[in-house]
Amino acid sequence: MDNRIVDLFIKENDAWDDMITRQTKEIPTLEKMLSQVIQQKTTIGEDTLANVSYLKQEMQTQEKFMGELKVELARQQSYLVRERKEYSDPHAILTVSSQNVLRERIRNVEKTFIELKCNFLNYMATIL
């Protein structure tokens, strides 16, 4: 495979890793904000507690998925570095295919994070 393509894949993965790192750091802040707002409430209904519990569970699930994806990104980066050194064309299909699979997983995790954040913000707007 052409090393330029491999280099582009490596840069793409670095950008994804940075994005996931930033989003992962954001989740505890969202959880803290939610907890602070709930603590300030004088009366908390069962529905509110259930919603808060659900949101926190979704945040934890998202963190788990992001952690798994970071491991997969690291594996792909190692593979790409080896591919660049070996310059072995028979694996070109495997390289492109594995990058496409990873790209799709990144899109799904990013979409889920955006939906989670929108739900969080909408919920915060309703309880304030």
PDB file of C-alpha atoms in Angstrom:
ATOM      1  CA  MET A   1       0.000   0.000   0.000  1.00  0.00           C
ATOM      2  CA  ASP A   2       1.176   3.510  -0.733  1.00  0.00           C
ATOM      3  CA  ASN A   3       2.777   4.998   2.378  1.00  0.00           C
ATOM      4  CA  ARG A   4       0.969   8.296   1.789  1.00  0.00           C
ATOM      5  CA  ILE A   5      -2.355   6.567   2.332  1.00  0.00           C
ATOM      6  CA  VAL A   6      -1.071   4.827   5.433  1.00  0.00           C
ATOM      7  CA  ASP A   7       0.205   8.181   6.726  1.00  0.00           C
ATOM      8  CA  LEU A   8      -3.228   9.702   6.128  1.00  0.00           C
ATOM      9  CA  PHE A   9      -4.846   6.849   8.051  1.00  0.00           C
ATOM     10  CA  ILE A  10      -2.409   7.374  10.926  1.00  0.00           C
ATOM     11  CA  LYS A  11      -3.242  11.095  11.047  1.00  0.00           C
ATOM     12  CA  GLU A  12      -6.948  10.322  10.863  1.00  0.00           C
ATOM     13  CA  ASN A  13      -6.629   7.942  13.812  1.00  0.00           C
ATOM     14  CA  ASP A  14      -4.662  10.526  15.800  1.00  0.00           C
ATOM     15  CA  ALA A  15      -7.457  13.046  15.262  1.00  0.00           C
ATOM     16  CA  TRP A  16     -10.064  10.498  16.357  1.00  0.00           C
ATOM     17  CA  ASP A  17      -8.045   9.657  19.440  1.00  0.00           C
ATOM     18  CA  ASP A  18      -7.882  13.354  20.353  1.00  0.00           C
ATOM     19  CA  MET A  19     -11.624  13.736  19.845  1.00  0.00           C
ATOM     20  CA  ILE A  20     -12.428  10.725  21.992  1.00  0.00           C
ATOM     21  CA  THR A  21     -10.043  11.933  24.699  1.00  0.00           C
ATOM     22  CA  ARG A  22     -11.768  15.337  24.806  1.00  0.00           C
ATOM     23  CA  GLN A  23     -15.236  13.811  24.881  1.00  0.00           C
ATOM     24  CA  THR A  24     -14.250  11.303  27.562  1.00  0.00           C
ATOM     25  CA  LYS A  25     -12.986  14.158  29.738  1.00  0.00           C
ATOM     26  CA  GLU A  26     -16.277  15.996  29.225  1.00  0.00           C
ATOM     27  CA  ILE A  27     -18.501  13.226  30.581  1.00  0.00           C
ATOM     28  CA  PRO A  28     -17.448  13.523  34.263  1.00  0.00           C
ATOM     29  CA  THR A  29     -18.101  17.264  34.045  1.00  0.00           C
ATOM     30  CA  LEU A  30     -21.611  16.595  32.773  1.00  0.00           C
ATOM     31  CA  GLU A  31     -22.206  14.096  35.573  1.00  0.00           C
ATOM     32  CA  LYS A  32     -20.957  16.602  38.152  1.00  0.00           C
ATOM     33  CA  MET A  33     -23.232  19.329  36.775  1.00  0.00           C
ATOM     34  CA  LEU A  34     -26.195  16.993  36.930  1.00  0.00           C
ATOM     35  CA  SER A  35     -25.412  15.995  40.513  1.00  0.00           C
ATOM     36  CA  GLN A  36     -25.016  19.626  41.586  1.00  0.00           C
ATOM     37  CA  VAL A  37     -28.351  20.638  40.093  1.00  0.00           C
ATOM     38  CA  ILE A  38     -30.110  17.708  41.741  1.00  0.00           C
ATOM     39  CA  GLN A  39     -28.516  18.482  45.132  1.00  0.00           C
ATOM     40  CA  GLN A  40     -29.824  22.046  44.922  1.00  0.00           C
ATOM     41  CA  LYS A  41     -33.386  20.862  44.381  1.00  0.00           C
ATOM     42  CA  THR A  42     -35.519  20.891  47.520  1.00  0.00           C
ATOM     43  CA  THR A  43     -37.971  18.266  46.298  1.00  0.00           C
ATOM     44  CA  ILE A  44     -36.994  15.437  44.004  1.00  0.00           C
ATOM     45  CA  GLY A  45     -39.638  13.201  42.500  1.00  0.00           C
ATOM     46  CA  GLU A  46     -39.278   9.561  41.524  1.00  0.00           C
ATOM     47  CA  ASP A  47     -39.373  10.511  37.845  1.00  0.00           C
ATOM     48  CA  THR A  48     -36.512  12.952  38.313  1.00  0.00           C
ATOM     49  CA  LEU A  49     -34.422  10.363  40.125  1.00  0.00           C
ATOM     50  CA  ALA A  50     -35.143   7.795  37.421  1.00  0.00           C
ATOM     51  CA  ASN A  51     -34.167  10.263  34.679  1.00  0.00           C
ATOM     52  CA  VAL A  52     -30.964  11.240  36.470  1.00  0.00           C
ATOM     53  CA  SER A  53     -30.082   7.599  37.006  1.00  0.00           C
ATOM     54  CA  TYR A  54     -30.740   6.848  33.337  1.00  0.00           C
ATOM     55  CA  LEU A  55     -28.600   9.759  32.154  1.00  0.00           C
ATOM     56  CA  LYS A  56     -25.726   8.762  34.418  1.00  0.00           C
ATOM     57  CA  GLN A  57     -25.956   5.167  33.214  1.00  0.00           C
ATOM     58  CA  GLU A  58     -25.851   6.353  29.592  1.00  0.00           C
ATOM     59  CA  MET A  59     -22.799   8.475  30.370  1.00  0.00           C
ATOM     60  CA  GLN A  60     -21.023   5.507  31.917  1.00  0.00           C
ATOM     61  CA  THR A  61     -21.918   3.330  28.936  1.00  0.00           C
ATOM     62  CA  GLN A  62     -20.564   5.990  26.583  1.00  0.00           C
ATOM     63  CA  GLU A  63     -17.316   6.180  28.576  1.00  0.00           C
ATOM     64  CA  LYS A  64     -16.970   2.395  28.324  1.00  0.00           C
ATOM     65  CA  PHE A  65     -17.489   2.431  24.543  1.00  0.00           C
ATOM     66  CA  MET A  66     -14.987   5.238  24.161  1.00  0.00           C
ATOM     67  CA  GLY A  67     -12.425   3.325  26.215  1.00  0.00           C
ATOM     68  CA  GLU A  68     -12.876   0.247  24.042  1.00  0.00           C
ATOM     69  CA  LEU A  69     -12.570   2.357  20.921  1.00  0.00           C
ATOM     70  CA  LYS A  70      -9.334   3.940  22.143  1.00  0.00           C
ATOM     71  CA  VAL A  71      -7.886   0.430  22.548  1.00  0.00           C
ATOM     72  CA  GLU A  72      -9.001  -0.442  19.036  1.00  0.00           C
ATOM     73  CA  LEU A  73      -7.487   2.787  17.712  1.00  0.00           C
ATOM     74  CA  ALA A  74      -4.168   1.945  19.376  1.00  0.00           C
ATOM     75  CA  ARG A  75      -4.234  -1.513  17.782  1.00  0.00           C
ATOM     76  CA  GLN A  76      -4.954  -0.010  14.369  1.00  0.00           C
ATOM     77  CA  GLN A  77      -2.149   2.521  14.794  1.00  0.00           C
ATOM     78  CA  SER A  78       0.308  -0.274  15.580  1.00  0.00           C
ATOM     79  CA  TYR A  79      -0.875  -2.177  12.543  1.00  0.00           C
ATOM     80  CA  LEU A  80      -0.507   0.887  10.317  1.00  0.00           C
ATOM     81  CA  VAL A  81       3.004   1.600  11.587  1.00  0.00           C
ATOM     82  CA  ARG A  82       4.003  -1.995  10.769  1.00  0.00           C
ATOM     83  CA  GLU A  83       2.311  -1.689   7.378  1.00  0.00           C
ATOM     84  CA  ARG A  84       4.244   1.494   6.615  1.00  0.00           C
ATOM     85  CA  LYS A  85       7.566  -0.149   7.539  1.00  0.00           C
ATOM     86  CA  GLU A  86       6.922  -3.351   5.611  1.00  0.00           C
ATOM     87  CA  TYR A  87       5.297  -1.735   2.591  1.00  0.00           C
ATOM     88  CA  SER A  88       3.504  -4.980   1.817  1.00  0.00           C
ATOM     89  CA  ASP A  89       0.898  -4.441  -0.878  1.00  0.00           C
ATOM     90  CA  PRO A  90      -0.979  -7.767  -0.429  1.00  0.00           C
ATOM     91  CA  HIS A  91      -2.415  -6.372   2.816  1.00  0.00           C
ATOM     92  CA  ALA A  92      -3.754  -3.216   1.201  1.00  0.00           C
ATOM     93  CA  ILE A  93      -7.346  -4.480   1.140  1.00  0.00           C
ATOM     94  CA  LEU A  94      -7.087  -5.501   4.781  1.00  0.00           C
ATOM     95  CA  THR A  95      -5.697  -2.092   5.734  1.00  0.00           C
ATOM     96  CA  VAL A  96      -8.420  -0.136   3.947  1.00  0.00           C
ATOM     97  CA  SER A  97     -11.102  -2.494   5.180  1.00  0.00           C
ATOM     98  CA  SER A  98     -10.012  -2.323   8.809  1.00  0.00           C
ATOM     99  CA  GLN A  99      -9.782   1.479   8.597  1.00  0.00           C
ATOM    100  CA  ASN A 100     -13.306   1.647   7.182  1.00  0.00           C
ATOM    101  CA  VAL A 101     -14.659  -0.525   9.998  1.00  0.00           C
ATOM    102  CA  LEU A 102     -12.947   1.690  12.546  1.00  0.00           C
ATOM    103  CA  ARG A 103     -14.263   4.810  10.810  1.00  0.00           C
ATOM    104  CA  GLU A 104     -17.816   3.484  11.078  1.00  0.00           C
ATOM    105  CA  ARG A 105     -17.387   2.711  14.785  1.00  0.00           C
ATOM    106  CA  ILE A 106     -16.051   6.226  15.359  1.00  0.00           C
ATOM    107  CA  ARG A 107     -19.090   7.706  13.607  1.00  0.00           C
ATOM    108  CA  ASN A 108     -21.426   5.655  15.780  1.00  0.00           C
ATOM    109  CA  VAL A 109     -19.698   6.616  19.013  1.00  0.00           C
ATOM    110  CA  GLU A 110     -19.600  10.271  18.000  1.00  0.00           C
ATOM    111  CA  LYS A 111     -23.292  10.217  17.074  1.00  0.00           C
ATOM    112  CA  THR A 112     -24.151   8.568  20.380  1.00  0.00           C
ATOM    113  CA  PHE A 113     -22.113  11.144  22.294  1.00  0.00           C
ATOM    114  CA  ILE A 114     -23.856  14.027  20.529  1.00  0.00           C
ATOM    115  CA  GLU A 115     -27.264  12.483  21.242  1.00  0.00           C
ATOM    116  CA  LEU A 116     -26.286  11.959  24.880  1.00  0.00           C
ATOM    117  CA  LYS A 117     -25.156  15.552  25.226  1.00  0.00           C
ATOM    118  CA  CYS A 118     -28.339  16.854  23.571  1.00  0.00           C
ATOM    119  CA  ASN A 119     -30.465  14.729  25.898  1.00  0.00           C
ATOM    120  CA  PHE A 120     -28.450  15.979  28.865  1.00  0.00           C
ATOM    121  CA  LEU A 121     -28.868  19.624  27.866  1.00  0.00           C
ATOM    122  CA  ASN A 122     -32.576  19.191  27.155  1.00  0.00           C
ATOM    123  CA  TYR A 123     -33.071  17.502  30.504  1.00  0.00           C
ATOM    124  CA  MET A 124     -31.121  20.207  32.319  1.00  0.00           C
ATOM    125  CA  ALA A 125     -33.294  22.831  30.630  1.00  0.00           C
ATOM    126  CA  THR A 126     -36.460  21.121  31.851  1.00  0.00           C
ATOM    127  CA  ILE A 127     -35.411  20.757  35.481  1.00  0.00           C
ATOM    128  CA  LEU A 128     -33.971  24.238  35.945  1.00  0.00           C
TER     129      LEU A 128
END
